[in-house]
Short mmCIF file of C-alpha atoms in Angstrom, two decimals:
data_model
loop_
_atom_site.label_atom_id
_atom_site.label_comp_id
_atom_site.label_asym_id
_atom_site.label_seq_id
_atom_site.Cartn_x
_atom_site.Cartn_y
_atom_site.Cartn_z
CA MET A 1 93.83 103.64 130.44
CA SER A 2 91.12 105.39 128.37
CA SER A 3 91.71 105.44 124.36
CA LYS A 4 92.47 108.71 122.83
CA TYR A 5 92.13 108.93 118.91
CA ILE A 6 91.65 111.28 116.35
CA VAL A 7 90.37 110.51 112.91
CA ARG A 8 89.58 112.71 109.58
CA GLN A 9 86.69 111.63 107.57
CA PRO A 10 85.96 113.15 103.86
CA ILE A 11 82.85 115.13 103.10
CA LYS A 12 81.74 115.57 100.41
CA ASP A 13 79.36 117.32 97.82
CA ILE A 14 76.86 115.86 95.27
CA ASN A 15 79.45 115.25 92.82
CA GLY A 16 81.68 113.45 94.97
CA LYS A 17 84.02 115.86 95.21
CA ILE A 18 85.71 116.75 98.47
CA LEU A 19 84.53 119.73 100.24
CA GLY A 20 86.81 118.96 103.65
CA TYR A 21 87.21 116.61 106.41
CA GLU A 22 85.76 116.33 109.68
CA ILE A 23 88.67 115.65 112.50
CA LEU A 24 86.40 112.91 114.80
CA TYR A 25 87.98 112.49 118.11
CA HIS A 26 87.60 110.34 120.97
CA GLY A 27 88.97 110.73 124.56
CA GLU A 28 88.42 109.71 127.83
CA ASN A 29 85.38 107.43 126.58
CA GLU A 30 83.95 110.22 125.21
CA ALA A 31 83.67 110.53 121.15
CA PHE A 32 82.82 113.99 119.72
CA SER A 33 81.71 114.70 116.15
CA SER A 34 78.38 115.41 114.38
CA ALA A 35 77.75 111.74 114.65
CA SER A 36 78.14 111.21 118.00
CA THR A 37 76.20 114.02 119.77
CA ASN A 38 74.46 114.07 122.73
CA ALA A 39 72.68 116.80 124.20
CA GLY A 40 71.43 115.16 127.23
CA SER A 41 75.13 114.54 128.69
CA THR A 42 76.93 117.74 129.42
CA ASP A 43 76.63 117.62 132.95
CA ALA A 44 77.69 113.82 133.86
CA SER A 45 80.36 114.18 131.12
CA HIS A 46 81.93 117.48 132.34
CA ALA A 47 85.37 116.00 133.96
CA ASN A 48 85.44 113.69 130.74
CA ASP A 49 85.03 116.88 128.18
CA TYR A 50 87.85 118.47 130.08
CA ALA A 51 90.26 115.80 129.94
CA SER A 52 89.22 115.18 126.34
CA ALA A 53 89.72 118.54 125.54
CA ASP A 54 93.23 118.42 127.27
CA THR A 55 94.38 115.64 125.62
CA ILE A 56 92.68 117.10 121.91
CA TYR A 57 94.40 120.50 122.49
CA SER A 58 98.19 118.84 123.65
CA PHE A 59 97.92 116.61 120.05
CA LEU A 60 97.07 119.70 118.13
CA THR A 61 99.26 122.12 119.31
CA GLN A 62 101.79 119.36 118.14
CA ASN A 63 100.32 118.49 115.04
CA SER A 64 97.59 120.56 113.62
CA THR A 65 100.14 123.03 111.75
CA LYS A 66 101.71 120.11 109.82
CA SER A 67 99.00 117.65 109.67
CA LEU A 68 95.75 119.19 108.98
CA LYS A 69 97.00 122.15 106.67
CA GLY A 70 95.80 122.51 102.96
CA SER A 71 92.02 121.83 103.51
CA LEU A 72 88.97 122.41 105.12
CA ASN A 73 88.52 120.93 108.57
CA PHE A 74 85.27 120.73 110.36
CA MET A 75 85.96 119.89 113.83
CA THR A 76 83.37 120.10 116.80
CA PHE A 77 84.62 122.50 119.58
CA THR A 78 83.60 121.64 123.35
CA THR A 79 82.85 124.42 125.73
CA THR A 80 86.25 123.47 127.40
CA LEU A 81 88.13 123.42 123.87
CA LEU A 82 86.22 127.24 123.01
CA MET A 83 87.56 128.45 126.23
CA LYS A 84 91.26 127.39 125.55
CA LYS A 85 90.67 129.45 122.04
CA THR A 86 91.65 126.16 120.51
CA PRO A 87 90.29 127.35 117.08
CA ARG A 88 93.36 129.73 117.19
CA LEU A 89 95.50 126.89 116.09
CA PHE A 90 94.04 126.80 112.29
CA ASP A 91 94.05 129.25 109.80
CA LYS A 92 90.68 130.86 109.62
CA SER A 93 90.58 130.09 105.90
CA GLU A 94 91.44 125.96 107.11
CA LEU A 95 88.52 125.38 109.86
CA VAL A 96 85.14 125.61 110.73
CA ILE A 97 83.79 125.20 113.79
CA GLN A 98 81.42 122.82 115.09
CA ILE A 99 79.38 123.35 117.72
CA ASP A 100 76.78 121.42 119.15
CA ASP A 101 73.43 121.38 122.28
CA SER A 102 75.74 121.68 124.89
CA VAL A 103 77.93 124.89 123.48
CA THR A 104 74.09 126.49 122.26
CA ILE A 105 73.04 126.59 126.37
CA HIS A 106 76.28 127.71 127.65
CA PRO A 107 76.18 131.32 127.97
CA LEU A 108 80.11 131.66 128.02
CA SER A 109 80.28 129.26 125.16
CA MET A 110 78.47 131.21 122.69
CA ARG A 111 80.47 134.43 124.18
CA PHE A 112 83.48 132.74 122.68
CA VAL A 113 81.68 131.62 119.89
CA ASN A 114 80.56 135.42 118.89
CA GLN A 115 84.47 136.24 119.04
CA PHE A 116 85.48 133.61 116.55
CA VAL A 117 82.52 134.94 114.16
CA LYS A 118 83.75 138.32 114.37
CA GLU A 119 87.64 137.11 114.00
CA GLY A 120 85.97 135.51 110.43
CA TYR A 121 85.99 132.34 111.28
CA ARG A 122 82.88 129.86 109.51
CA ILE A 123 80.16 128.33 112.06
CA ALA A 124 78.37 125.05 111.50
CA VAL A 125 75.82 123.62 113.78
CA ASN A 126 75.47 119.93 114.50
CA GLU A 127 71.71 118.83 114.20
CA PHE A 128 70.33 121.93 114.22
CA GLN A 129 66.72 122.31 115.53
CA PHE A 130 64.34 125.03 115.12
CA ALA A 131 64.36 126.15 118.53
CA PRO A 132 65.20 129.98 119.80
CA ARG A 133 68.49 129.16 120.95
CA TYR A 134 69.27 128.07 117.44
CA LEU A 135 67.40 130.44 115.55
CA ALA A 136 69.56 133.36 117.27
CA LEU A 137 72.65 131.79 115.97
CA LEU A 138 71.20 131.93 111.99
CA ASP A 139 72.93 135.29 111.27
CA SER A 140 76.28 133.37 112.55
CA ILE A 141 76.04 130.16 110.94
CA GLU A 142 77.14 129.12 107.60
CA TYR A 143 76.91 125.60 107.88
CA ILE A 144 73.50 123.32 109.21
CA LYS A 145 74.41 119.67 109.75
CA LEU A 146 71.98 117.19 110.12
CA ASN A 147 72.29 113.57 111.51
CA ILE A 148 70.25 111.02 109.03
CA LYS A 149 69.61 108.59 112.17
CA THR A 150 68.19 110.86 114.38
CA THR A 151 66.20 113.37 112.34
CA ASP A 152 62.86 113.07 111.12
CA ASP A 153 62.36 113.05 107.69
CA ALA A 154 59.65 115.88 107.05
CA ALA A 155 61.65 117.89 109.59
CA MET A 156 65.18 117.57 107.56
CA ARG A 157 63.42 118.15 104.54
CA ASN A 158 62.11 121.49 105.93
CA THR A 159 64.86 122.42 107.54
CA VAL A 160 66.85 122.14 103.92
CA GLU A 161 64.73 124.21 102.31
CA VAL A 162 64.78 127.31 104.97
CA ALA A 163 68.10 127.31 105.33
CA HIS A 164 68.84 127.33 101.52
CA SER A 165 66.04 130.43 101.65
CA MET A 166 68.68 131.66 103.58
CA HIS A 167 71.54 130.55 101.85
CA LYS A 168 72.73 128.24 104.45
CA ARG A 169 74.69 125.09 103.18
CA CYS A 170 73.33 121.68 104.54
CA ILE A 171 75.56 118.80 105.29
CA ILE A 172 73.56 115.60 106.03
CA CYS A 173 75.92 113.16 108.13
CA ASN A 174 76.03 109.43 109.58
CA ILE A 175 75.51 107.67 106.37
CA GLU A 176 76.44 104.11 106.66
CA THR A 177 73.80 102.92 103.74
CA GLU A 178 72.99 103.24 99.70
CA ALA A 179 69.14 103.37 101.12
CA GLN A 180 70.49 106.25 103.54
CA TYR A 181 72.76 108.42 101.01
CA GLN A 182 69.52 108.18 98.44
CA LYS A 183 67.46 109.78 101.01
CA ALA A 184 69.91 112.36 101.69
CA LEU A 185 70.21 113.02 97.71
CA ALA A 186 66.42 113.20 98.14
CA MET A 187 66.82 115.88 100.77
CA ASN A 188 68.54 117.99 98.10
CA ALA A 189 71.36 118.84 100.76
CA ASP A 190 74.60 120.12 100.06
CA ALA A 191 77.10 117.68 100.97
CA PHE A 192 77.17 114.36 102.49
CA GLU A 193 79.43 112.72 105.16
CA GLY A 194 79.49 109.01 106.99
CA PRO A 195 81.33 105.69 106.02
CA TYR A 196 78.91 105.19 102.90
CA VAL A 197 79.99 108.29 101.50
CA ALA A 198 83.73 107.96 102.85
CA GLU A 199 83.61 104.43 100.57
CA ARG A 200 81.19 105.78 97.61
CA ILE A 201 82.28 105.16 94.39
CA THR A 202 81.39 107.72 91.86
CA THR A 203 82.85 106.76 88.72
CA GLU A 204 84.07 103.20 87.52
CA VAL A 205 87.46 104.00 86.43
CA HIS A 206 88.89 101.93 83.66
CA SER A 207 92.48 100.05 84.23
CA SER A 208 94.54 102.17 81.93
CA ALA A 209 93.78 105.28 83.98
CA TYR A 210 96.69 105.82 86.04
CA LEU A 211 97.79 109.48 86.78
CA GLN A 212 99.94 111.33 84.26
CA SER A 213 102.05 112.47 86.54
CA SER A 214 102.97 108.59 87.86
CA PHE A 215 104.45 108.08 84.15
CA PHE A 216 105.86 111.73 83.97
CA ARG A 217 108.02 111.35 87.25
CA LEU A 218 108.46 107.33 86.18
CA LEU A 219 109.74 108.74 82.89
CA VAL A 220 112.32 111.53 84.08
CA ALA A 221 113.45 108.77 86.54
CA LEU A 222 114.44 106.04 83.94
CA SER A 223 115.82 108.53 81.44
CA GLN A 224 118.59 109.77 83.62
CA GLU A 225 122.00 108.47 82.59
CA GLU A 226 122.13 106.48 85.80
CA PRO A 227 118.72 105.65 86.95
CA ASP A 228 118.21 105.67 90.87
CA VAL A 229 116.93 101.79 91.24
CA ASP A 230 115.11 103.10 95.01
CA GLU A 231 113.48 106.09 93.46
CA ILE A 232 112.15 104.23 90.86
CA GLU A 233 110.72 101.41 93.03
CA HIS A 234 109.33 104.40 95.45
CA LEU A 235 107.47 106.24 92.65
CA ILE A 236 105.94 102.57 91.14
CA SER A 237 105.09 101.63 95.21
CA MET A 238 103.17 105.20 95.46
CA ASP A 239 100.49 103.94 92.90
CA ALA A 240 98.44 101.01 93.49
CA SER A 241 97.78 100.26 89.22
CA LEU A 242 101.28 100.56 88.43
CA SER A 243 101.98 98.20 91.16
CA TYR A 244 99.54 95.79 90.26
CA ASN A 245 100.73 95.61 86.70
CA LEU A 246 104.24 95.86 87.20
CA LEU A 247 103.82 92.68 89.74
CA LYS A 248 101.77 90.70 86.56
CA MET A 249 104.16 91.57 84.22
CA ALA A 250 107.38 90.31 86.50
CA ASN A 251 105.24 87.23 87.18
CA SER A 252 104.18 86.67 83.52
CA ALA A 253 105.15 83.27 81.51
CA TYR A 254 108.07 85.51 79.73
CA PHE A 255 109.95 86.74 82.86
CA ALA A 256 109.13 84.47 85.74
CA LEU A 257 112.10 82.77 86.82
CA ARG A 258 112.50 79.78 90.06
CA HIS A 259 111.15 82.19 92.36
CA ARG A 260 108.39 84.62 92.07
CA ALA A 261 108.60 88.27 92.24
CA THR A 262 106.17 89.31 95.39
CA THR A 263 107.44 92.96 96.21
CA ILE A 264 108.29 96.07 93.87
CA HIS A 265 111.59 95.31 94.29
CA GLN A 266 111.81 91.97 93.47
CA ALA A 267 109.43 92.72 90.35
CA VAL A 268 111.73 95.33 88.96
CA MET A 269 114.83 93.11 89.82
CA THR A 270 113.23 90.61 87.56
CA LEU A 271 112.59 93.32 84.80
CA GLY A 272 115.90 94.94 84.82
CA LEU A 273 116.04 98.91 84.11
CA ALA A 274 115.65 98.35 80.09
CA GLN A 275 113.04 96.52 80.40
CA LEU A 276 111.18 98.47 82.90
CA ARG A 277 111.97 101.38 80.76
CA GLN A 278 110.14 99.84 77.64
CA TRP A 279 107.09 98.49 80.19
CA VAL A 280 106.43 102.27 81.18
CA TYR A 281 106.67 104.05 77.87
CA LEU A 282 104.56 100.92 76.75
CA LEU A 283 101.89 102.26 79.57
CA SER A 284 102.20 105.68 79.24
CA ALA A 285 100.85 105.27 75.41
CA SER A 286 98.31 103.26 76.05
CA VAL A 287 96.43 105.72 78.58
CA GLU A 288 93.24 107.06 77.59
CA GLU A 289 92.91 110.94 78.10
CA ASP A 290 89.26 110.60 78.91
CA ALA A 291 89.28 107.15 80.64
CA GLY A 292 86.78 108.25 83.77
CA ASP A 293 86.68 110.90 86.12
CA SER A 294 90.08 112.24 86.94
CA ALA A 295 89.36 113.34 90.26
CA SER A 296 87.98 110.35 91.36
CA THR A 297 91.09 108.20 89.89
CA GLU A 298 93.62 110.42 92.38
CA GLU A 299 91.31 109.91 95.26
CA PHE A 300 91.17 106.58 95.18
CA LEU A 301 94.78 106.19 94.18
CA LYS A 302 95.53 108.74 97.34
CA ARG A 303 93.25 106.28 99.45
CA SER A 304 95.34 103.26 98.64
CA PHE A 305 98.32 105.26 99.38
CA MET A 306 97.12 106.48 103.10
CA ARG A 307 95.93 102.53 103.39
CA ALA A 308 99.30 101.10 102.46
CA TYR A 309 101.54 103.45 104.79
CA PHE A 310 99.48 102.67 107.45
CA CYS A 311 99.27 99.09 107.30
CA GLY A 312 103.25 99.36 106.88
CA GLU A 313 103.88 101.55 110.04
CA LEU A 314 101.29 99.52 112.07
CA MET A 315 103.76 96.00 111.25
CA ASN A 316 106.17 98.09 113.24
CA TYR A 317 104.26 97.40 116.41
CA ALA A 318 101.48 94.44 116.00
CA ASN A 319 102.51 90.93 117.09
CA ASN A 320 102.56 87.50 115.09
CA ILE A 321 101.96 88.88 111.72
CA PRO A 322 102.96 85.88 109.19
CA ILE A 323 103.98 88.37 106.43
CA SER A 324 106.92 91.18 105.91
CA LYS A 325 106.68 94.56 106.20
CA ALA A 326 106.57 94.91 102.46
CA GLU A 327 103.60 92.45 101.81
CA ALA A 328 101.64 94.22 104.67
CA TYR A 329 101.66 97.81 102.09
CA LEU A 330 100.90 96.22 99.52
CA MET A 331 98.02 94.83 101.22
CA GLY A 332 96.78 98.32 101.98
CA MET A 333 97.63 99.29 98.25
CA PHE A 334 96.03 96.47 96.46
CA SER A 335 93.00 97.06 99.10
CA THR A 336 91.38 99.26 96.42
CA LEU A 337 92.00 97.39 93.29
CA ASN A 338 88.81 96.37 92.57
CA TYR A 339 87.84 99.98 92.04
CA LEU A 340 90.89 101.16 89.41
CA VAL A 341 90.38 98.09 87.57
CA ASP A 342 87.34 96.87 86.10
CA ALA A 343 87.38 93.18 87.84
CA PRO A 344 86.37 92.27 90.91
CA LEU A 345 89.16 91.54 93.58
CA GLU A 346 89.10 87.85 94.07
CA SER A 347 89.80 87.77 90.44
CA ILE A 348 92.33 90.33 90.36
CA LEU A 349 94.46 89.01 93.68
CA ALA A 350 93.96 85.08 91.84
CA GLU A 351 96.69 86.67 89.16
CA LEU A 352 99.04 87.83 92.23
CA PRO A 353 101.60 86.03 93.39
CA MET A 354 100.55 87.11 97.29
CA ALA A 355 100.83 85.66 100.42
CA ASP A 356 97.38 83.45 101.29
CA GLU A 357 97.12 85.31 104.34
CA VAL A 358 97.57 88.38 102.42
CA LYS A 359 94.66 87.55 99.97
CA GLU A 360 92.60 85.93 102.72
CA ALA A 361 92.66 89.03 104.58
CA LEU A 362 91.91 91.27 101.61
CA LEU A 363 88.80 89.29 100.66
CA HIS A 364 87.32 87.64 104.27
CA HIS A 365 89.12 90.13 106.70
CA THR A 366 90.44 86.92 108.23
CA GLY A 367 93.24 85.59 110.21
CA THR A 368 95.57 88.06 111.87
CA CYS A 369 96.68 89.78 108.68
CA GLY A 370 92.80 90.39 108.43
CA GLN A 371 92.98 91.95 111.84
CA LEU A 372 95.51 94.37 110.77
CA PHE A 373 93.77 94.99 107.67
CA GLU A 374 90.41 95.80 109.81
CA LEU A 375 91.65 97.90 112.42
CA VAL A 376 92.82 100.21 109.26
CA LEU A 377 89.25 100.19 108.15
CA SER A 378 87.78 100.53 111.45
CA TYR A 379 89.98 103.59 111.93
CA GLU A 380 89.07 105.21 108.59
CA ALA A 381 85.64 104.59 109.92
CA ALA A 382 86.12 105.94 113.15
CA ASN A 383 84.55 102.73 114.69
CA TRP A 384 86.24 103.71 118.29
CA ASP A 385 85.18 100.22 119.85
CA ALA A 386 86.08 98.15 117.40
CA ILE A 387 89.87 100.13 117.02
CA THR A 388 90.12 99.32 120.72
CA ARG A 389 89.67 95.72 120.77
CA LEU A 390 91.50 95.27 117.13
CA ALA A 391 94.72 97.43 118.61
CA THR A 392 94.84 95.04 121.73
CA GLU A 393 94.28 91.69 120.18
CA LEU A 394 97.24 92.57 117.63
CA GLY A 395 99.58 94.02 120.51
CA ILE A 396 99.51 97.38 119.46
CA PRO A 397 99.74 100.29 121.88
CA ASP A 398 96.53 102.37 121.52
CA ASN A 399 97.90 105.51 122.62
CA LEU A 400 100.40 105.36 119.53
CA LEU A 401 97.69 105.16 116.95
CA THR A 402 96.82 108.55 116.33
CA ASN A 403 100.35 109.30 115.95
CA ILE A 404 101.17 106.53 113.80
CA TYR A 405 98.11 107.98 111.76
CA PHE A 406 98.87 111.26 111.59
CA SER A 407 102.48 110.64 110.23
CA CYS A 408 101.32 108.05 107.73
CA MET A 409 98.87 111.16 106.73
CA GLU A 410 101.33 113.81 106.77
CA ASN A 411 103.90 111.44 104.83
CA VAL A 412 101.10 110.67 101.95
CA GLU A 413 100.07 114.43 101.82
CA VAL A 414 103.67 115.10 100.74
CA LEU A 415 104.80 112.15 98.59
CA TRP A 416 101.42 113.23 97.08
CA ASP A 417 102.05 116.49 96.26
CA GLN A 418 105.70 115.68 94.81
CA LEU A 419 103.71 112.96 92.68
CA THR A 420 101.48 115.21 91.03
CA ASN A 421 103.33 118.40 91.14
CA VAL A 422 104.40 118.89 87.15
CA TYR A 423 108.29 119.38 86.94
CA ALA A 424 107.94 121.61 83.58
CA ASN A 425 111.95 121.57 83.25
CA GLN A 426 112.41 117.93 83.43
CA LEU A 427 110.80 116.89 80.68
CA PRO A 428 112.62 113.65 78.91
CA PRO A 429 114.59 114.30 75.92
CA GLU A 430 111.76 113.20 73.57
CA GLU A 431 109.16 115.58 74.99
CA GLU A 432 111.26 118.53 75.15
CA GLU A 433 112.32 118.21 71.48
CA GLU A 434 108.80 118.38 70.64
CA GLU A 435 108.33 121.78 73.39
CA GLN A 436 110.86 122.86 71.12
CA LYS A 437 109.20 122.41 68.20
#
């Protein structure tokens, strides 16, 4: 049976801010994205195109309104998807319709594209060329996408210059290395996309740069007359830096008992609510207001949260993984710690009483835990072949991966909104008194 996946990959502007997300999808052995367009395969892949489009349409019908809301989604539409009027599953303010050569040479497709433009949808063209069929589209195009692997340097630079003169925005995609990223920057493009861009660190974040809202929610929860331990554990588990520092403190010489704390629950039980309250207040007092770029901090905390959820959920299906679901969650959560704490990941992990299998997975991607972690990274990067291979090796039905991924993404978005929401009417007593002065 053929594998069918859908992945969301970030598109970032020159300052590292998220412009939107490209929805990459793979079905019936065909991949559709700005990085995988093959104009010469239109006729040969027609049957697969229809089957893939049918799969994507069915999935989006059930999931787009809840999983892809609130962000700008770039999605490549085949002729079949356009004929199914799939773009109308999205709000026009949240969608950019991407088209490639197979659409531009199809008269029926272009009729649909022009109709969507009249309805107010934005259009992007993958691997734009200075050919008559592309030039005829210029009035309708808002974004021009260029593949750094297949576009000649001179042609790329010329395209960006002409596009800017016509008030079009250029996105250079398929960036996989630092050298390619630096070349793309030199082209003066507006935004960038690819595995390297998704991982690129724009700012070194100091270890005290936690999200203010994380402390706030914890302070509120700990200030209750009868604190909800489950809620407290949940709030801490949503923040990689808080989780790291809690485990580090719980296993310090002062608190360490006969059994080491290896989960958030064990660490909270070791410290107790009284000590935990002091620990949170101590950390909140030490937060530096200008410690790093808050947007970068949030991006990586959110990424660690997504990885944690994904690792944990995959444990429900994977075979022969020698760690618990809670440990798998922490494996995903701590995979970004070297970006949040000013130290190498190996040094950070050496301070934590985590299972050796987890440490080896994070550092060297070895063992079945390493396969699980590699599957999560491969899904992020839309590495279709690796996804299928790793899922098979772990015994995870590949037809479930997309639903698991989007379920995790939806949970992360909902909980993140809750985490970052400012509860103005729920200030801790001390802060409420200050507000009234």
